[in-house]
Amino acid sequence: MELIERYLQAIGRALPEQQRADILTELRSSLYDALAESDDPKAEAAQAAALIQQMGPPQQVAAAYYPAGQYLVGPPLYPLFRTVLGIVFTIVIAIQLFQASAGLLLNSWAEALVDSTYDIIASLTTALGFVVLIFWGLQQMDVKANQPEDFDPHALPPLEADADHVSRGNQIFSIIVNLVVFTLLARFAQQGGFTWIDGRGFFENAVISRYLPVIVLASLAEIVLDIVLMWQGRWWIATRLVSVAINVGSFALALFLLWQHDLWLATHGIGGILTGFGDIPALISERSPLLGLVLVRAILVFSLPVLAVEAGTAIYHCIRAMRRG
Amino acid sequence: MDNKSQADAYDKISQELRRGVLILAVLSQLQEETHGYALISTLADNGLMIDQGTLYPLLRRLEAQGLLQSQWNTEGARPRRYYVITPAGVAVLQTLQQDWAELTAVMQRLLTKQEETTNGID
């Protein structure tokens, strides 16, 4: 009966190779036994179709013969798989951020940003593929993750601190740092530039001057958030969202200011960031007004990875808080 | 919960309940050599429906665990694989029968208690 043979062929394609012939012989025998003898070929064909329908799709029938189910990474190995993946992703992201920082020094910032974004995505995808491949191999070899024979309740880890609790110490430190930045900005606004500690030398920064209100606003927003958090003593979804907005905004602002510094310095004959570093001794000895922009540009370059990590951390905590509900 | 969701939920739970007793049912009927299709018919005659896609993989798993043994018989019109319970399978069957007796007694008590509570509320 052609229909039965087509069904068995489809099942056979999905069966383990070693047992294929044996299983198909048994199923064939059983299926033909189930078909009532009929002189009418049409009735027999209809009965065969009904029988096959009842047995189910060929892949489903074949899957029942796999001893551990058809898992890429089975339930016993999955918790270990998740742990290993988390560790690998953390290492890959850290390496890529370090390379991105080096790229900012060596290339134009725009080129470095595009390259590093592409590199992070490509690296994470490759890492995921390798980890899945390794664990698929372990799954095929039926390796089981080590489970403790005797479970000791007293060895359980201690309770985690409330994830939404605000550490007042952290907030006070953050407020102090932001107040220092705010004071420097206020002094900059008053004097129109930076001076050395000894008061000698005066260095303007046309970019900071132009965007001072935005920078002050960002600094003030952070101070206000810190004060609110200190007052309330814990995070709420609203404050998490505001924190994400401030951190992402700070990163974007730093990136924008870096771009503006690059443009301004390029029009005044100062090259890329590394070239700019080389010019610093000469600029210092000449008390050059360009020194302010070169130094601020260097500070922005080193602050970008830090701001990126802070923004990522804020987003991560916000998503976790929203999942907790 | 609408009727369709309720029917789906019942189907899933009912399948799990039946799956739990299949091994006991299969082992109990393989004291003598029997092939798969005959076993399906025997179980069906006694009210336990099982399809070939479920039975044959189960027979193979029980054989891999040493509870059954099988051999091909090519004398008839078609080659058939005959299964019979092993001494290890007999030991497991006896233990399962005791477990089953205890379980049905426990369930009988629980369900009787639940029925009394329901009647009491009514």
Short mmCIF file of C-alpha atoms in Angstrom, two decimals:
data_model
loop_
_atom_site.label_atom_id
_atom_site.label_comp_id
_atom_site.label_asym_id
_atom_site.label_seq_id
_atom_site.Cartn_x
_atom_site.Cartn_y
_atom_site.Cartn_z
CA MET A 1 0.00 0.00 0.00
CA GLU A 2 1.74 3.14 -1.23
CA LEU A 3 0.39 5.44 1.50
CA ILE A 4 1.73 3.20 4.27
CA GLU A 5 5.13 2.96 2.58
CA ARG A 6 5.31 6.73 2.13
CA TYR A 7 4.48 7.17 5.81
CA LEU A 8 7.14 4.67 6.86
CA GLN A 9 9.67 6.34 4.58
CA ALA A 10 9.00 9.71 6.25
CA ILE A 11 9.33 8.17 9.72
CA GLY A 12 12.53 6.42 8.67
CA ARG A 13 14.17 9.71 7.65
CA ALA A 14 13.85 10.95 11.24
CA LEU A 15 14.85 7.72 13.04
CA PRO A 16 18.24 6.91 14.61
CA GLU A 17 20.19 5.23 11.84
CA GLN A 18 21.23 2.15 13.79
CA GLN A 19 17.69 1.12 14.64
CA ARG A 20 15.94 2.37 11.52
CA ALA A 21 15.47 -0.92 9.67
CA ASP A 22 14.38 -2.79 12.78
CA ILE A 23 11.82 -0.17 13.85
CA LEU A 24 10.37 0.21 10.35
CA THR A 25 9.94 -3.55 9.97
CA GLU A 26 8.01 -3.65 13.24
CA LEU A 27 5.85 -0.64 12.40
CA ARG A 28 5.15 -1.96 8.90
CA SER A 29 4.01 -5.30 10.29
CA SER A 30 1.79 -3.61 12.86
CA LEU A 31 0.21 -1.18 10.39
CA TYR A 32 -0.71 -3.94 7.94
CA ASP A 33 -2.08 -6.04 10.80
CA ALA A 34 -4.29 -3.11 11.74
CA LEU A 35 -5.73 -2.79 8.24
CA ALA A 36 -8.82 -4.94 7.89
CA GLU A 37 -8.83 -7.09 4.80
CA SER A 38 -10.96 -5.37 2.26
CA ASP A 39 -11.76 -6.18 -1.37
CA ASP A 40 -12.41 -2.53 -2.06
CA PRO A 41 -9.08 -0.70 -2.60
CA LYS A 42 -10.72 2.67 -1.94
CA ALA A 43 -12.00 1.56 1.45
CA GLU A 44 -8.57 0.15 2.30
CA ALA A 45 -6.87 3.42 1.32
CA ALA A 46 -9.31 5.42 3.46
CA GLN A 47 -8.70 3.09 6.39
CA ALA A 48 -4.92 3.43 5.97
CA ALA A 49 -5.23 7.22 5.92
CA ALA A 50 -7.33 7.14 9.11
CA LEU A 51 -4.80 4.84 10.78
CA ILE A 52 -1.87 7.08 9.83
CA GLN A 53 -3.81 10.16 10.98
CA GLN A 54 -4.34 8.50 14.33
CA MET A 55 -0.63 7.65 14.73
CA GLY A 56 0.37 11.23 14.09
CA PRO A 57 3.02 13.11 12.09
CA PRO A 58 6.10 11.04 11.11
CA GLN A 59 8.52 13.33 13.00
CA GLN A 60 6.46 12.94 16.16
CA VAL A 61 6.42 9.15 15.85
CA ALA A 62 10.18 9.07 15.23
CA ALA A 63 10.89 11.46 18.12
CA ALA A 64 9.36 8.96 20.58
CA TYR A 65 12.21 6.55 19.79
CA TYR A 66 14.95 8.94 20.94
CA PRO A 67 15.97 7.97 24.48
CA ALA A 68 16.47 11.49 25.84
CA GLY A 69 14.13 13.35 23.55
CA GLN A 70 15.39 15.59 20.74
CA TYR A 71 17.04 18.33 22.79
CA LEU A 72 19.84 20.56 21.61
CA VAL A 73 20.64 21.13 25.28
CA GLY A 74 18.49 18.94 27.57
CA PRO A 75 16.94 19.91 30.92
CA PRO A 76 19.74 18.38 33.08
CA LEU A 77 22.42 20.44 31.31
CA TYR A 78 20.41 23.63 30.77
CA PRO A 79 21.18 25.38 34.13
CA LEU A 80 24.93 24.87 33.58
CA PHE A 81 24.53 26.06 29.99
CA ARG A 82 22.94 29.32 31.19
CA THR A 83 25.70 29.90 33.75
CA VAL A 84 28.48 29.29 31.23
CA LEU A 85 26.75 31.51 28.66
CA GLY A 86 26.47 34.35 31.21
CA ILE A 87 30.18 34.12 32.05
CA VAL A 88 31.25 33.95 28.39
CA PHE A 89 29.03 36.91 27.42
CA THR A 90 30.43 39.01 30.29
CA ILE A 91 34.03 38.30 29.22
CA VAL A 92 33.28 38.97 25.54
CA ILE A 93 31.55 42.30 26.31
CA ALA A 94 34.42 43.38 28.61
CA ILE A 95 37.01 42.58 25.92
CA GLN A 96 35.01 44.39 23.25
CA LEU A 97 34.59 47.49 25.45
CA PHE A 98 38.35 47.53 26.06
CA GLN A 99 38.98 47.22 22.32
CA ALA A 100 36.43 49.93 21.67
CA SER A 101 38.31 52.27 24.02
CA ALA A 102 41.54 51.53 22.17
CA GLY A 103 39.72 52.10 18.89
CA LEU A 104 38.59 55.52 20.09
CA LEU A 105 42.24 56.42 20.61
CA LEU A 106 43.43 55.15 17.26
CA ASN A 107 40.57 55.96 14.90
CA SER A 108 37.94 58.60 14.54
CA TRP A 109 35.27 58.22 17.19
CA ALA A 110 32.50 57.62 14.65
CA GLU A 111 34.45 54.85 12.96
CA ALA A 112 35.35 53.35 16.36
CA LEU A 113 31.69 53.40 17.42
CA VAL A 114 30.47 51.64 14.29
CA ASP A 115 33.29 49.09 14.40
CA SER A 116 32.82 48.32 18.08
CA THR A 117 29.04 47.90 17.74
CA TYR A 118 29.51 45.47 14.88
CA ASP A 119 32.30 43.65 16.74
CA ILE A 120 30.19 43.24 19.90
CA ILE A 121 27.26 41.76 17.95
CA ALA A 122 29.51 39.47 15.91
CA SER A 123 31.47 38.32 18.98
CA LEU A 124 28.36 37.59 21.04
CA THR A 125 26.80 35.62 18.18
CA THR A 126 29.98 33.61 17.64
CA ALA A 127 30.33 32.96 21.38
CA LEU A 128 26.70 31.78 21.57
CA GLY A 129 27.28 29.41 18.65
CA PHE A 130 30.39 27.87 20.24
CA VAL A 131 28.76 27.40 23.63
CA VAL A 132 25.67 25.80 22.06
CA LEU A 133 27.91 23.53 19.96
CA ILE A 134 29.89 22.38 22.98
CA PHE A 135 26.78 21.68 25.04
CA TRP A 136 25.10 19.89 22.10
CA GLY A 137 28.16 17.62 22.03
CA LEU A 138 27.82 16.99 25.77
CA GLN A 139 24.11 16.28 25.26
CA GLN A 140 24.87 13.72 22.53
CA MET A 141 27.39 12.02 24.82
CA ASP A 142 24.71 11.95 27.54
CA VAL A 143 26.94 13.84 29.96
CA LYS A 144 25.05 14.89 33.08
CA ALA A 145 25.90 17.97 35.13
CA ASN A 146 27.21 17.04 38.61
CA GLN A 147 24.46 17.15 41.19
CA PRO A 148 25.27 16.96 44.89
CA GLU A 149 24.35 13.57 46.29
CA ASP A 150 23.24 14.96 49.65
CA PHE A 151 21.65 18.35 49.73
CA ASP A 152 22.54 20.35 52.86
CA PRO A 153 19.95 23.08 53.62
CA HIS A 154 22.46 24.88 55.89
CA ALA A 155 24.82 25.33 52.95
CA LEU A 156 22.30 27.47 51.05
CA PRO A 157 23.58 30.99 50.20
CA PRO A 158 22.39 33.85 52.46
CA LEU A 159 19.42 35.99 51.52
CA GLU A 160 20.19 38.62 48.90
CA ALA A 161 19.86 42.25 49.91
CA ASP A 162 16.66 43.93 48.75
CA ALA A 163 17.44 44.83 45.13
CA ASP A 164 15.45 48.04 45.44
CA HIS A 165 17.09 49.27 48.63
CA VAL A 166 19.08 52.48 48.16
CA SER A 167 22.48 52.70 49.78
CA ARG A 168 22.59 56.17 51.27
CA GLY A 169 26.37 56.10 51.24
CA ASN A 170 26.37 55.62 47.46
CA GLN A 171 23.91 58.45 46.98
CA ILE A 172 25.90 60.83 49.20
CA PHE A 173 29.07 60.04 47.25
CA SER A 174 27.25 60.59 43.96
CA ILE A 175 25.86 63.92 45.17
CA ILE A 176 29.35 65.07 46.26
CA VAL A 177 30.87 64.14 42.87
CA ASN A 178 28.08 65.92 41.01
CA LEU A 179 28.40 68.98 43.25
CA VAL A 180 32.12 69.12 42.46
CA VAL A 181 31.33 68.93 38.72
CA PHE A 182 28.61 71.53 39.19
CA THR A 183 31.04 73.83 41.03
CA LEU A 184 33.63 73.47 38.27
CA LEU A 185 30.99 74.28 35.68
CA ALA A 186 29.83 77.29 37.68
CA ARG A 187 33.42 78.52 37.93
CA PHE A 188 33.85 77.91 34.21
CA ALA A 189 30.72 79.93 33.48
CA GLN A 190 31.90 82.74 35.75
CA GLN A 191 35.42 82.93 34.35
CA GLY A 192 34.69 81.86 30.78
CA GLY A 193 37.28 79.08 30.92
CA PHE A 194 39.61 76.90 33.07
CA THR A 195 42.71 78.02 34.98
CA TRP A 196 45.51 76.10 36.64
CA ILE A 197 45.43 75.72 40.42
CA ASP A 198 48.14 78.39 40.73
CA GLY A 199 45.85 80.73 38.83
CA ARG A 200 48.27 81.16 35.96
CA GLY A 201 47.16 80.39 32.46
CA PHE A 202 43.65 80.59 31.09
CA PHE A 203 42.14 78.00 28.80
CA GLU A 204 38.90 78.52 27.05
CA ASN A 205 36.72 75.74 25.77
CA ALA A 206 34.39 76.95 23.07
CA VAL A 207 32.48 73.66 23.01
CA ILE A 208 31.81 73.60 26.75
CA SER A 209 30.85 77.27 26.60
CA ARG A 210 28.33 76.64 23.85
CA TYR A 211 26.67 73.62 25.50
CA LEU A 212 27.11 74.63 29.13
CA PRO A 213 23.36 74.87 29.88
CA VAL A 214 22.81 71.25 28.70
CA ILE A 215 25.77 69.99 30.73
CA VAL A 216 24.55 71.84 33.82
CA LEU A 217 21.06 70.43 33.32
CA ALA A 218 22.41 66.86 33.14
CA SER A 219 24.43 67.39 36.29
CA LEU A 220 21.47 68.93 38.13
CA ALA A 221 19.15 66.11 37.03
CA GLU A 222 21.54 63.60 38.56
CA ILE A 223 21.72 65.57 41.82
CA VAL A 224 17.93 65.82 42.02
CA LEU A 225 17.55 62.07 41.41
CA ASP A 226 20.11 61.29 44.11
CA ILE A 227 18.28 63.52 46.59
CA VAL A 228 14.92 61.88 45.77
CA LEU A 229 16.45 58.42 46.21
CA MET A 230 18.00 59.40 49.53
CA TRP A 231 14.66 60.74 50.71
CA GLN A 232 12.65 57.68 49.61
CA GLY A 233 15.26 55.12 50.59
CA ARG A 234 14.40 52.70 47.78
CA TRP A 235 14.08 52.49 44.03
CA TRP A 236 10.75 52.55 42.28
CA ILE A 237 10.04 51.83 38.63
CA ALA A 238 9.65 55.57 37.98
CA THR A 239 13.06 56.42 39.48
CA ARG A 240 14.63 53.49 37.61
CA LEU A 241 13.25 54.85 34.34
CA VAL A 242 14.53 58.34 35.18
CA SER A 243 17.94 56.86 36.00
CA VAL A 244 18.00 55.10 32.62
CA ALA A 245 17.08 58.34 30.87
CA ILE A 246 19.80 60.30 32.74
CA ASN A 247 22.51 57.66 32.17
CA VAL A 248 21.69 57.12 28.51
CA GLY A 249 21.40 60.89 28.08
CA SER A 250 24.80 61.41 29.75
CA PHE A 251 26.41 58.89 27.44
CA ALA A 252 24.82 60.52 24.39
CA LEU A 253 25.87 63.96 25.62
CA ALA A 254 29.47 62.82 26.20
CA LEU A 255 29.53 61.32 22.71
CA PHE A 256 28.15 64.55 21.24
CA LEU A 257 30.66 66.70 23.10
CA LEU A 258 33.50 64.44 21.94
CA TRP A 259 32.35 64.86 18.36
CA GLN A 260 32.18 68.65 18.77
CA HIS A 261 35.66 68.76 20.33
CA ASP A 262 37.01 66.70 17.43
CA LEU A 263 35.49 69.08 14.88
CA TRP A 264 36.69 72.19 16.68
CA LEU A 265 40.24 70.92 17.18
CA ALA A 266 40.48 69.69 13.60
CA THR A 267 39.73 73.21 12.35
CA HIS A 268 42.61 74.46 14.53
CA GLY A 269 45.19 71.98 13.29
CA ILE A 270 45.02 69.49 16.17
CA GLY A 271 44.66 65.94 14.86
CA GLY A 272 43.15 62.77 16.31
CA ILE A 273 43.13 61.87 19.96
CA LEU A 274 46.55 60.19 20.03
CA THR A 275 48.06 63.04 18.05
CA GLY A 276 46.47 65.42 20.50
CA PHE A 277 48.17 63.58 23.39
CA GLY A 278 51.52 64.13 21.72
CA ASP A 279 50.84 67.86 21.49
CA ILE A 280 49.99 68.26 25.19
CA PRO A 281 53.55 69.02 26.49
CA ALA A 282 53.98 71.71 23.85
CA LEU A 283 50.55 73.14 24.58
CA ILE A 284 51.34 73.25 28.31
CA SER A 285 54.65 75.03 27.82
CA GLU A 286 53.03 77.52 25.45
CA ARG A 287 50.01 77.93 27.74
CA SER A 288 48.04 77.39 24.57
CA PRO A 289 44.31 78.10 24.73
CA LEU A 290 43.78 74.80 22.84
CA LEU A 291 44.96 72.91 25.92
CA GLY A 292 41.49 73.13 27.49
CA LEU A 293 39.86 71.39 24.55
CA VAL A 294 42.55 68.72 24.19
CA LEU A 295 42.39 67.78 27.88
CA VAL A 296 38.58 67.74 27.97
CA ARG A 297 38.54 65.60 24.84
CA ALA A 298 40.88 63.09 26.49
CA ILE A 299 38.67 63.03 29.61
CA LEU A 300 35.61 62.40 27.43
CA VAL A 301 37.32 59.48 25.65
CA PHE A 302 38.11 57.72 28.92
CA SER A 303 34.73 58.48 30.40
CA LEU A 304 32.75 56.99 27.50
CA PRO A 305 33.27 53.30 28.43
CA VAL A 306 32.43 54.13 32.05
CA LEU A 307 29.26 55.95 31.00
CA ALA A 308 28.35 53.05 28.67
CA VAL A 309 28.69 50.56 31.53
CA GLU A 310 26.62 52.81 33.83
CA ALA A 311 23.89 53.15 31.21
CA GLY A 312 23.89 49.40 30.58
CA THR A 313 23.72 48.70 34.32
CA ALA A 314 20.82 51.14 34.76
CA ILE A 315 18.93 49.49 31.90
CA TYR A 316 19.62 46.02 33.30
CA HIS A 317 18.37 46.93 36.79
CA CYS A 318 15.31 48.66 35.32
CA ILE A 319 14.35 45.59 33.28
CA ARG A 320 14.83 43.32 36.31
CA ALA A 321 12.73 45.61 38.47
CA MET A 322 9.95 45.67 35.88
CA ARG A 323 9.99 41.87 35.68
CA ARG A 324 9.69 41.64 39.45
CA GLY A 325 6.59 43.75 39.04
CA MET B 1 -11.82 29.36 31.79
CA ASP B 2 -13.78 28.81 28.56
CA ASN B 3 -14.99 25.38 27.44
CA LYS B 4 -12.22 24.84 24.89
CA SER B 5 -9.44 25.70 27.38
CA GLN B 6 -11.09 23.44 29.93
CA ALA B 7 -11.33 20.59 27.42
CA ASP B 8 -7.66 21.08 26.42
CA ALA B 9 -6.55 21.12 30.06
CA TYR B 10 -8.55 17.95 30.75
CA ASP B 11 -7.07 16.19 27.70
CA LYS B 12 -3.50 16.95 28.81
CA ILE B 13 -4.07 15.85 32.39
CA SER B 14 -6.00 12.76 31.30
CA GLN B 15 -3.14 11.76 28.98
CA GLU B 16 -0.63 12.14 31.82
CA LEU B 17 -2.81 10.02 34.10
CA ARG B 18 -3.08 7.26 31.50
CA ARG B 19 0.62 7.48 30.65
CA GLY B 20 1.39 6.73 34.27
CA VAL B 21 -0.43 3.37 34.21
CA LEU B 22 0.68 2.22 30.76
CA ILE B 23 3.93 0.61 31.93
CA LEU B 24 2.09 -1.39 34.59
CA ALA B 25 -0.57 -2.42 32.06
CA VAL B 26 2.02 -3.47 29.44
CA LEU B 27 4.19 -5.47 31.88
CA SER B 28 1.12 -7.24 33.26
CA GLN B 29 0.12 -8.55 29.83
CA LEU B 30 3.51 -9.87 28.69
CA GLN B 31 3.76 -13.00 30.85
CA GLU B 32 3.69 -14.91 27.55
CA GLU B 33 5.30 -13.95 24.25
CA THR B 34 3.10 -11.42 22.48
CA HIS B 35 3.63 -9.13 19.53
CA GLY B 36 2.80 -5.44 19.62
CA TYR B 37 -0.44 -5.45 17.66
CA ALA B 38 -1.89 -8.31 19.71
CA LEU B 39 -1.02 -6.38 22.88
CA ILE B 40 -2.82 -3.30 21.56
CA SER B 41 -5.91 -5.43 20.91
CA THR B 42 -5.77 -7.05 24.38
CA LEU B 43 -5.48 -3.70 26.12
CA ALA B 44 -8.26 -2.23 23.98
CA ASP B 45 -10.55 -5.18 24.77
CA ASN B 46 -10.02 -4.34 28.45
CA GLY B 47 -10.80 -0.65 27.97
CA LEU B 48 -7.26 0.79 27.77
CA MET B 49 -6.71 2.45 24.40
CA ILE B 50 -3.12 2.89 23.29
CA ASP B 51 -1.87 3.75 19.82
CA GLN B 52 1.06 2.18 18.03
CA GLY B 53 3.10 5.38 18.12
CA THR B 54 3.03 5.19 21.93
CA LEU B 55 3.31 1.44 22.49
CA TYR B 56 6.25 0.48 20.29
CA PRO B 57 8.71 3.11 21.62
CA LEU B 58 7.59 2.11 25.15
CA LEU B 59 8.32 -1.56 24.44
CA ARG B 60 11.79 -0.62 23.20
CA ARG B 61 12.49 1.47 26.30
CA LEU B 62 11.39 -1.33 28.60
CA GLU B 63 13.60 -3.73 26.67
CA ALA B 64 16.56 -1.33 26.97
CA GLN B 65 15.94 -1.24 30.73
CA GLY B 66 16.07 -5.06 30.87
CA LEU B 67 12.41 -5.51 31.84
CA LEU B 68 11.45 -7.16 28.53
CA GLN B 69 13.18 -9.24 25.95
CA SER B 70 12.21 -9.68 22.32
CA GLN B 71 12.89 -11.73 19.22
CA TRP B 72 11.76 -11.74 15.64
CA ASN B 73 9.39 -14.38 14.35
CA THR B 74 9.44 -14.66 10.58
CA GLU B 75 7.19 -17.70 10.23
CA GLY B 76 3.96 -15.84 9.48
CA ALA B 77 2.94 -13.70 6.54
CA ARG B 78 4.87 -10.77 8.00
CA PRO B 79 7.84 -10.68 10.37
CA ARG B 80 6.68 -9.87 13.88
CA ARG B 81 8.64 -8.94 16.96
CA TYR B 82 7.49 -10.87 20.03
CA TYR B 83 8.02 -9.48 23.55
CA VAL B 84 8.01 -11.25 26.89
CA ILE B 85 8.72 -10.08 30.43
CA THR B 86 12.10 -10.91 31.97
CA PRO B 87 12.75 -12.01 35.59
CA ALA B 88 13.83 -8.42 36.35
CA GLY B 89 10.59 -7.25 34.77
CA VAL B 90 8.61 -9.66 36.96
CA ALA B 91 10.25 -8.25 40.09
CA VAL B 92 9.51 -4.68 39.02
CA LEU B 93 5.93 -5.68 38.11
CA GLN B 94 5.31 -7.13 41.56
CA THR B 95 6.58 -3.98 43.24
CA LEU B 96 4.51 -1.81 40.92
CA GLN B 97 1.42 -3.88 41.73
CA GLN B 98 1.92 -3.20 45.44
CA ASP B 99 2.47 0.49 44.72
CA TRP B 100 -0.68 0.52 42.63
CA ALA B 101 -2.74 -1.13 45.38
CA GLU B 102 -1.51 1.42 47.93
CA LEU B 103 -2.05 4.31 45.56
CA THR B 104 -5.62 3.31 44.70
CA ALA B 105 -6.40 2.92 48.42
CA VAL B 106 -5.02 6.41 49.13
CA MET B 107 -6.91 7.92 46.21
CA GLN B 108 -10.10 6.18 47.24
CA ARG B 109 -9.82 7.73 50.71
CA LEU B 110 -9.03 11.18 49.34
CA LEU B 111 -11.80 11.14 46.79
CA THR B 112 -14.35 9.79 49.29
CA LYS B 113 -13.36 12.56 51.70
CA GLN B 114 -13.64 15.15 48.94
CA GLU B 115 -17.08 13.79 47.97
CA GLU B 116 -18.27 13.95 51.59
CA THR B 117 -17.04 17.54 51.85
CA THR B 118 -18.80 18.46 48.61
CA ASN B 119 -22.02 16.77 49.74
CA GLY B 120 -21.72 18.53 53.08
CA ILE B 121 -21.46 21.91 51.35
CA ASP B 122 -24.46 21.06 49.16
#
